[in-house]
CSV table of C-alpha atoms and ligand atoms in Angstrom, one decimal:
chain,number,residue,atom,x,y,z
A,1,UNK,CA,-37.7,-12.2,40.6
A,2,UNK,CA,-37.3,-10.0,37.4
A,3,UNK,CA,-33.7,-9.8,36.4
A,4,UNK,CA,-31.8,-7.4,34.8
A,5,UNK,CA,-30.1,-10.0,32.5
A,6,UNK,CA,-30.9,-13.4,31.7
A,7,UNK,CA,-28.2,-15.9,30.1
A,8,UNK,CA,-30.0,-18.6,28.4
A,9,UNK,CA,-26.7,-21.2,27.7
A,10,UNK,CA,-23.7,-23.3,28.0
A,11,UNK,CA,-21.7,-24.3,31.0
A,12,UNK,CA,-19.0,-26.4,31.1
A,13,UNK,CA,-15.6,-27.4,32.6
A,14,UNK,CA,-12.7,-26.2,31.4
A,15,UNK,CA,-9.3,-28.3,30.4
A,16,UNK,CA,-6.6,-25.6,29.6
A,17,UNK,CA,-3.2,-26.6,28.5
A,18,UNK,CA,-0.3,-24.2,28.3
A,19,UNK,CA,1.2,-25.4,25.0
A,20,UNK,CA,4.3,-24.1,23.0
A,21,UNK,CA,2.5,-24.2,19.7
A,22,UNK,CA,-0.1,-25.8,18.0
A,23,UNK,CA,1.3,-29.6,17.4
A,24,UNK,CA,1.2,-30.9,13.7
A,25,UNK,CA,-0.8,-34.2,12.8
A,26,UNK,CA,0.7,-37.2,14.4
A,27,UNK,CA,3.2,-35.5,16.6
A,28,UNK,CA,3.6,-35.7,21.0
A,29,UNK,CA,4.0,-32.1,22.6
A,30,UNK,CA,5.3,-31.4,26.3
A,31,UNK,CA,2.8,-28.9,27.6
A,32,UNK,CA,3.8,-26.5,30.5
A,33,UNK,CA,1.0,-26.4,32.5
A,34,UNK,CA,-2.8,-28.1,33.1
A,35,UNK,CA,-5.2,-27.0,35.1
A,36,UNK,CA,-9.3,-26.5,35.0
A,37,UNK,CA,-11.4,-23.7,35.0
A,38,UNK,CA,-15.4,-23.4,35.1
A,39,UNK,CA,-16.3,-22.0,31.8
A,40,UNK,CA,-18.6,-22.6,29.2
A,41,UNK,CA,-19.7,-19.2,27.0
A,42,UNK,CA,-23.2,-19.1,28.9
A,43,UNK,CA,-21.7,-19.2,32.2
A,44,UNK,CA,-19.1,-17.0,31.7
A,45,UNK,CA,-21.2,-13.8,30.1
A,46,UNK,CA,-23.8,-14.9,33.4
A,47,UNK,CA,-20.6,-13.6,35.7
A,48,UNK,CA,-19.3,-11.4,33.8
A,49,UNK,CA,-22.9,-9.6,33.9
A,50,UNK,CA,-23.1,-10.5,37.6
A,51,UNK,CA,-19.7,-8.9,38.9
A,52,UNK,CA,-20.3,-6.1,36.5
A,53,UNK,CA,-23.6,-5.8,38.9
A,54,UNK,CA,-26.1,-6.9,37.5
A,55,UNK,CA,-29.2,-9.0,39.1
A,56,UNK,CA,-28.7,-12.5,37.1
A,57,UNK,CA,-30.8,-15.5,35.9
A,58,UNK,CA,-29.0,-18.2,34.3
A,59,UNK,CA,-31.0,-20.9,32.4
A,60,UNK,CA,-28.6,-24.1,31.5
A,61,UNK,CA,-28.3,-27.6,31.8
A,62,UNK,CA,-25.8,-29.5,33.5
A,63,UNK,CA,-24.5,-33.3,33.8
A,64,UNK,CA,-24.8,-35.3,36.7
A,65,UNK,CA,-21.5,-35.3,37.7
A,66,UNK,CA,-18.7,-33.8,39.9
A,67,UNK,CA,-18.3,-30.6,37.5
A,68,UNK,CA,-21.9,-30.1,37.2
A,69,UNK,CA,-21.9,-30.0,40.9
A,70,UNK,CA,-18.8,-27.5,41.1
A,71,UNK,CA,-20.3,-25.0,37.9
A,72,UNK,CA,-23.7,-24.7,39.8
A,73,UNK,CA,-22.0,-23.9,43.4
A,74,UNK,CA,-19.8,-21.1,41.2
A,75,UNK,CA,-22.7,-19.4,40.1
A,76,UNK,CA,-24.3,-19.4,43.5
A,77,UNK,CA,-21.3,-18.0,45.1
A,78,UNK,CA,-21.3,-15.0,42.1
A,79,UNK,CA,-24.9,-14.6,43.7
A,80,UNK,CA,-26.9,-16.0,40.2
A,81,UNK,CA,-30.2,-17.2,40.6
A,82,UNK,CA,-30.0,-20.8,39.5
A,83,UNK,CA,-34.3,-21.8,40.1
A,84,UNK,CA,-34.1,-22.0,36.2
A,85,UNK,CA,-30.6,-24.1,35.8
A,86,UNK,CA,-31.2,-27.8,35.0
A,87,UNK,CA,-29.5,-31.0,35.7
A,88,UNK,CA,-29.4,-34.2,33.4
A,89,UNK,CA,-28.4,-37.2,35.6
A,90,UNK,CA,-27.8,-39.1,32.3
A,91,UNK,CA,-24.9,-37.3,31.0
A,92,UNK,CA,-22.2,-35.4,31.7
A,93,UNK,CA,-21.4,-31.6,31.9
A,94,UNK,CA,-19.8,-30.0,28.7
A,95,UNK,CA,-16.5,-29.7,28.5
A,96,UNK,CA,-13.7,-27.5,27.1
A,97,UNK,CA,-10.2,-28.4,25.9
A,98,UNK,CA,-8.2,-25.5,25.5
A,99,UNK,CA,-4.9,-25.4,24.4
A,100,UNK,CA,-3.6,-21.6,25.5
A,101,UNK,CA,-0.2,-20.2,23.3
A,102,UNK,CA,3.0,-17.8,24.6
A,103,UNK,CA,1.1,-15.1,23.6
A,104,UNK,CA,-2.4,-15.9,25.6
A,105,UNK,CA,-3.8,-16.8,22.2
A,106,UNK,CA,-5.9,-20.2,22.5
A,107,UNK,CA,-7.6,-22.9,20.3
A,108,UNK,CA,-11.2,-24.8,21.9
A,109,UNK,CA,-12.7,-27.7,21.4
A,110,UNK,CA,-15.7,-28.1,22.8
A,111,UNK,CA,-18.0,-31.4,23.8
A,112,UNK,CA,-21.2,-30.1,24.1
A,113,UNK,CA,-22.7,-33.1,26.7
A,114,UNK,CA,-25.3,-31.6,28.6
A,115,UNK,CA,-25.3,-28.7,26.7
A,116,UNK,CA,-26.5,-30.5,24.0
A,117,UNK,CA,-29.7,-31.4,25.8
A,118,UNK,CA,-30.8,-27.9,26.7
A,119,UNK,CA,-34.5,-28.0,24.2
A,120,UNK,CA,-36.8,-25.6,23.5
A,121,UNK,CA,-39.5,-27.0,26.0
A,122,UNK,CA,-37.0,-26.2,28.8
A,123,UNK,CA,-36.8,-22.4,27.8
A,124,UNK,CA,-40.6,-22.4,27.6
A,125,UNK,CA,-40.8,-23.6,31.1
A,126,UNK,CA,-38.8,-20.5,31.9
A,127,UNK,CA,-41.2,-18.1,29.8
A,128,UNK,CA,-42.0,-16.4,32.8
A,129,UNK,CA,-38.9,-15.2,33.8
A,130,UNK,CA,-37.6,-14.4,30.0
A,131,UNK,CA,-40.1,-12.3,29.5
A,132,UNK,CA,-39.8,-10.4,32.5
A,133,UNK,CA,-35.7,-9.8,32.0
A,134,UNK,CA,-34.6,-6.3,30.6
A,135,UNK,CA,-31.9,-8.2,28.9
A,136,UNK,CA,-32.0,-11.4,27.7
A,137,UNK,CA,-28.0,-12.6,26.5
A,138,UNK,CA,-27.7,-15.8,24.6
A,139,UNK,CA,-25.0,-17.4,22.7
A,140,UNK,CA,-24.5,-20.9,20.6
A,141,UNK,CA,-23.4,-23.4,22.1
A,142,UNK,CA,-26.2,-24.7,22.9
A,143,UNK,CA,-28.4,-26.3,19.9
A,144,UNK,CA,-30.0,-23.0,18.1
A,145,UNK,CA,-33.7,-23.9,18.2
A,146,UNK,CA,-33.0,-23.9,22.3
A,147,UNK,CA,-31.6,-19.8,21.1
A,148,UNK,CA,-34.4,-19.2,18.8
A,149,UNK,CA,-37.3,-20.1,21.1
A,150,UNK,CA,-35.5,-18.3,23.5
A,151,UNK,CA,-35.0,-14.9,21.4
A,152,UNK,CA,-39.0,-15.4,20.3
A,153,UNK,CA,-39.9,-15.8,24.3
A,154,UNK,CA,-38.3,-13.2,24.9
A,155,UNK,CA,-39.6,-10.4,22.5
A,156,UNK,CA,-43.3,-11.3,23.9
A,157,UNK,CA,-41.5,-9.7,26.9
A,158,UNK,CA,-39.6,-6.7,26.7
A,159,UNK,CA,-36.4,-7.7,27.2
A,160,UNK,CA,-33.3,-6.4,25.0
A,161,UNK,CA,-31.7,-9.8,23.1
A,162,UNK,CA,-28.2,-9.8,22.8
A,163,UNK,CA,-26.8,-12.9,20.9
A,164,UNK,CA,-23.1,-13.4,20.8
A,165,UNK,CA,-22.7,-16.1,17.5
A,166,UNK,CA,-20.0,-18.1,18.9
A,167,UNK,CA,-19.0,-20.7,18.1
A,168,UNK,CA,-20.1,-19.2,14.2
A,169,UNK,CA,-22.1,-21.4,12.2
A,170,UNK,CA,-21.4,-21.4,8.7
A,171,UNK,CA,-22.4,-18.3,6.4
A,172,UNK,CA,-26.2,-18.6,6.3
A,173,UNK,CA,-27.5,-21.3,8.5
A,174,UNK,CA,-28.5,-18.8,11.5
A,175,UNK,CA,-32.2,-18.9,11.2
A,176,UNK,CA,-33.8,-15.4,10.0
A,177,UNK,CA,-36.8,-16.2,12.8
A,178,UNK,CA,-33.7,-15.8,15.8
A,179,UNK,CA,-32.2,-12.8,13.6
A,180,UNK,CA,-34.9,-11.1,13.2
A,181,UNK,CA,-35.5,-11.0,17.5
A,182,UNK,CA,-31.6,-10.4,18.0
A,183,UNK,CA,-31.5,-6.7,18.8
A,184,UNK,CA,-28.0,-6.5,19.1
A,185,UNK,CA,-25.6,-9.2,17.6
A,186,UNK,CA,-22.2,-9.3,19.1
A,187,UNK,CA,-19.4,-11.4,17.2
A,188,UNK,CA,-15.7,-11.1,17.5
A,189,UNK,CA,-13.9,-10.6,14.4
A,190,UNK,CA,-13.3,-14.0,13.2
A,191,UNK,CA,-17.0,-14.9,13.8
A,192,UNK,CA,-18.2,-11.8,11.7
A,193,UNK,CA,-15.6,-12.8,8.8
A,194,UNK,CA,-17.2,-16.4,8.9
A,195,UNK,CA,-20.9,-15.0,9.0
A,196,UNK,CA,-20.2,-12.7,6.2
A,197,UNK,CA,-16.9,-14.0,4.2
A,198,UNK,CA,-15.4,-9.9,4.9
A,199,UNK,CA,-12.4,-9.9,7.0
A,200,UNK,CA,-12.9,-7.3,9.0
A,201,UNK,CA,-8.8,-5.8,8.9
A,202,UNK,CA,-9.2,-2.2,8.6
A,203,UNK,CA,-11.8,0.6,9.4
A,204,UNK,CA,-13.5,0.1,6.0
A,205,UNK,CA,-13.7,-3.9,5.8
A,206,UNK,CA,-14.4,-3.8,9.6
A,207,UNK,CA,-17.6,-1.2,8.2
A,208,UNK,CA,-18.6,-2.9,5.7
A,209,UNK,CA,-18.6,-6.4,7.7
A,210,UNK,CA,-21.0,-4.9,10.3
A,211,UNK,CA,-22.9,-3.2,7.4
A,212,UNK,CA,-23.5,-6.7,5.7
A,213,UNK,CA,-24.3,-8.5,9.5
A,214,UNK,CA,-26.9,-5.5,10.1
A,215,UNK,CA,-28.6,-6.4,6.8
A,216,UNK,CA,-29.2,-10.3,8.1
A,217,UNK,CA,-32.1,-8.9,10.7
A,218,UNK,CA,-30.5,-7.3,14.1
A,219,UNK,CA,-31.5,-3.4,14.8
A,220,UNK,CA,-27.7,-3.1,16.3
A,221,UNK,CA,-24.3,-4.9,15.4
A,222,UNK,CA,-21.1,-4.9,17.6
A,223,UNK,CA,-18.0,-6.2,16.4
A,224,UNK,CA,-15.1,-7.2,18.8
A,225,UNK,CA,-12.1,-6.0,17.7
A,226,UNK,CA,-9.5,-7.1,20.6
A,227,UNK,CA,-7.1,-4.6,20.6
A,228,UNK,CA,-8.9,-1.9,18.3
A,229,UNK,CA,-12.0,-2.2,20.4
A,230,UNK,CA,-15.2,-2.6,19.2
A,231,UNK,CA,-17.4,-0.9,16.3
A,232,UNK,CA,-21.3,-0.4,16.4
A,233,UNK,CA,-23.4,0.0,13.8
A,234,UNK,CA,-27.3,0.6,14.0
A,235,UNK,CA,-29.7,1.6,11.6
A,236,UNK,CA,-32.5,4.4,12.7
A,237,UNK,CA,-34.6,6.9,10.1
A,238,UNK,CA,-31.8,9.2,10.7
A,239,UNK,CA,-29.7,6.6,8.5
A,240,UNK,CA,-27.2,4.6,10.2
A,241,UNK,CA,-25.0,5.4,13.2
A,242,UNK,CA,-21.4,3.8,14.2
A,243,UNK,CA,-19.2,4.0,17.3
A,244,UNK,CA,-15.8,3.4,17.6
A,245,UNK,CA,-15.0,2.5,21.1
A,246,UNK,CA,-11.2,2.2,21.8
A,247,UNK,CA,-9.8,-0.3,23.9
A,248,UNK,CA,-7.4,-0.5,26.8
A,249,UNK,CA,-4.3,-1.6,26.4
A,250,UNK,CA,-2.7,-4.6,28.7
A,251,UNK,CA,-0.5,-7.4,29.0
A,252,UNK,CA,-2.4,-10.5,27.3
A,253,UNK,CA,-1.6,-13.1,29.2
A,254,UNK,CA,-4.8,-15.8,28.3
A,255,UNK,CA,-7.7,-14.3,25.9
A,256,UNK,CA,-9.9,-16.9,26.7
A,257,UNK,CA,-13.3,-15.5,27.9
A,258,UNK,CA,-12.6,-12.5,26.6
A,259,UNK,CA,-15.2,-11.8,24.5
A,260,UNK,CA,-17.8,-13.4,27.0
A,261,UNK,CA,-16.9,-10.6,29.5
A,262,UNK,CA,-17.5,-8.0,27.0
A,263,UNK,CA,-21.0,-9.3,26.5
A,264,UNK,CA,-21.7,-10.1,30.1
A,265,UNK,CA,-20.8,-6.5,30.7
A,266,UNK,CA,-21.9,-4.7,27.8
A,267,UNK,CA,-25.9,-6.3,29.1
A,268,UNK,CA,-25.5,-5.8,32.6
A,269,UNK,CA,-24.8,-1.8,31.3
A,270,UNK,CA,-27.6,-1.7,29.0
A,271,UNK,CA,-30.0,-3.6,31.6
A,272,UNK,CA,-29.0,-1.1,34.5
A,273,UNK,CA,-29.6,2.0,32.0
A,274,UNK,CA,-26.5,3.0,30.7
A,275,UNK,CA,-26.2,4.5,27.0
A,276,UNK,CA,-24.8,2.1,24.6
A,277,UNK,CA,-21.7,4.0,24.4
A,278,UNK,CA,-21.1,3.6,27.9
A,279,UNK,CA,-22.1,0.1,28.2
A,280,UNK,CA,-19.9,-1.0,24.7
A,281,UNK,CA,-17.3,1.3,26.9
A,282,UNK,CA,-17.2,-1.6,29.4
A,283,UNK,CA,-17.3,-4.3,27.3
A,284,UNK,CA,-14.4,-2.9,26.1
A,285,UNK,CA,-12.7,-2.6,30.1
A,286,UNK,CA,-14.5,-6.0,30.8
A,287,UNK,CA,-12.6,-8.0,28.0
A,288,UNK,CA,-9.4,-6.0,28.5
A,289,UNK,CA,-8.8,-7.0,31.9
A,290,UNK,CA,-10.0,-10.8,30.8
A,291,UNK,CA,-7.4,-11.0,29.0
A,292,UNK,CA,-5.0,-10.0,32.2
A,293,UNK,CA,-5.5,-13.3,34.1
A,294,UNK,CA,-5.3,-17.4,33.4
A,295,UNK,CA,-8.5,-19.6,32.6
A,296,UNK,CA,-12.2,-18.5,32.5
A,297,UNK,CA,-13.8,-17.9,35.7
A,298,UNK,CA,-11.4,-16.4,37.2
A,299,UNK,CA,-10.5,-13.6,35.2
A,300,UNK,CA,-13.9,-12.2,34.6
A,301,UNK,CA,-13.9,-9.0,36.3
A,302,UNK,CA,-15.5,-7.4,39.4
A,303,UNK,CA,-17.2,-3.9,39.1
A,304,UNK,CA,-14.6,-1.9,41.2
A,305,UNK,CA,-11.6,-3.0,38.6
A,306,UNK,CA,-14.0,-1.7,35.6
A,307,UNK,CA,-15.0,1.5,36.8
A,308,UNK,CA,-11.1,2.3,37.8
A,309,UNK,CA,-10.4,0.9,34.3
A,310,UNK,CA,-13.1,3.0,32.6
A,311,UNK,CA,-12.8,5.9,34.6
A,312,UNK,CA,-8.9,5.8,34.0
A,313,UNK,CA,-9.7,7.0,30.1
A,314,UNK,CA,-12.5,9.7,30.0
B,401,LIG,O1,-15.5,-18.2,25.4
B,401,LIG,C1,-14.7,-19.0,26.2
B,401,LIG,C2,-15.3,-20.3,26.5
B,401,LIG,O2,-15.4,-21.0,25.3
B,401,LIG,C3,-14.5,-21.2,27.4
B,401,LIG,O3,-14.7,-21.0,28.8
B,401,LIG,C4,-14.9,-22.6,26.9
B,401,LIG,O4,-15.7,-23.3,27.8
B,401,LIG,C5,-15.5,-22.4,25.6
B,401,LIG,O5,-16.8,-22.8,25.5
């Protein structure tokens, strides 16, 4: 099969606390709530991209044990092709502790596990299908040889890479071979402040933030900007182009996975041949309504809520 998009990725199970605050060193806090989620960045842009309608590939690596089981039957049941997805009897999935404020704002902590284990020789088994994908999405948390071989597979191909740098790495330690095959890098705002030491605040730091990521090696930057939207900056012969995209306002109840339904729509768009202003435009609805729901999974969106969303601001 040739997909549309191709998440190459993390899975994992979530562990999402409902905490009054973040505690201080040594102290006991009474959450409100506990409960898990399937998750993982990988898994949750493979959904996203999925219910936004896309045809999807997913190519990950889970543990042998009762989560792994319960990820891989989610991303059947969302209709992702899982020949590609991997299973390491030795260890267990990844896993997520999220601790998720009042105000929907959370804190992660991720164990990478199985994630940890996805190599380079396992995306080159999948060379076939990577370089057959219109869009190949890929993020990092899994080890970032695993995303550099996958972004260099994938150009022989030609497939669009999107590369969402979360969790950042520190400023300068993202390898200029995976920049330089990243056509479009996609960071939220604190991701883009820790890539480039700009804080993106206002129009002109948020400007020259994605002018200063543009110059590390991708054709295209898009900077999340939660409640401002998002801003995209490219660089053609005619110079270089930007895009402000609002957003849609809502009632934040849990952010988490926010971002990875903007990227899982944003490349199910592009792949399905929508203009980038249109596909940043559902990014935009995709992590909005994300935003309106508890825990990962379930408050990616389906396609009918984000054309009605979309379609409600012309
Ligand atoms: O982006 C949200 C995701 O980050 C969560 O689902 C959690 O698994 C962490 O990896």
């Amino acid at each position: 099969m040739s997909p549309d998009v191709m998440v190459v990725g993390s899975l994992s199970m979530d562990l999402v606390l409902q905490v009054p605050r973040v505690p201080r060193v040594g102290e006991t806090l009474a959450g409100s709530s506990f409960e898990t989620f399937v998750g993982g960045k990988g898994n949750n842009q493979a959904l996203s991209a999925a219910r936004a309608g896309a045809k999807v590939t997913m190519l990950g690596k889970l543990g042998g044990d009762e989560y792994g089981k319960v990820v891989l039957e989610t991303l059947k049941a969302n209709g992702i092709d899982c020949k590609n997805m991997l299973i390491d009897q030795t260890i267990g999935t990844g896993i997520a502790n999220i601790w998720v404020g009042p105000s929907g704002e959370n804190c992660i902590i991720i164990v990478a596990n199985s994630n940890g284990k996805l190599s380079p020789g396992d995306v080159e088994e999948a060379k076939d299908v990577l370089t057959a994908a219109k869009t190949v999405l890929l993020q990092l948390e899994v080890p970032v040889e695993t995303v550099t071989k996958a972004a260099v597979v994938a150009k022989r191909g030609q497939a669009k890479v999107i590369l969402n740098p979360a969790p950042a790495p520190p400023s300068g330690s993202l390898p200029g071979e995976l920049l330089a095959n990243v056509d479009i890098l996609v960071p939220n705002e604190t991701e883009a402040e820790i890539l480039t030491g700009i804080k993106p605040h206002d129009d002109a730091s948020t400007e020259a933030c994605a002018l200063k990521l543009l110059d590390l090696g991708p054709k295209a930057v898009i900077i999340t900007l939660g409640e401002r939207g998002a801003l995209m900056v490219s660089r053609s012969e005619k110079g270089v182009e930007k895009l402000h995209i609002a957003s849609y306002p809502v009632k934040v109840v849990d952010s988490t996975a926010a971002g990875d339904a903007f990227c899982g729509a944003l490349a199910s768009r592009l792949a399905t041949g929508a203009s980038m202003e249109e596909a940043i435009r559902y990014g935009c609805a995709a992590g909005a309504l994300a935003c309106t729901r508890a825990g990962a999974e379930p408050s990616l969106p389906k396609a009918a809520d984000l054309d009605a969303l979309v379609a409600s601001k012309v």
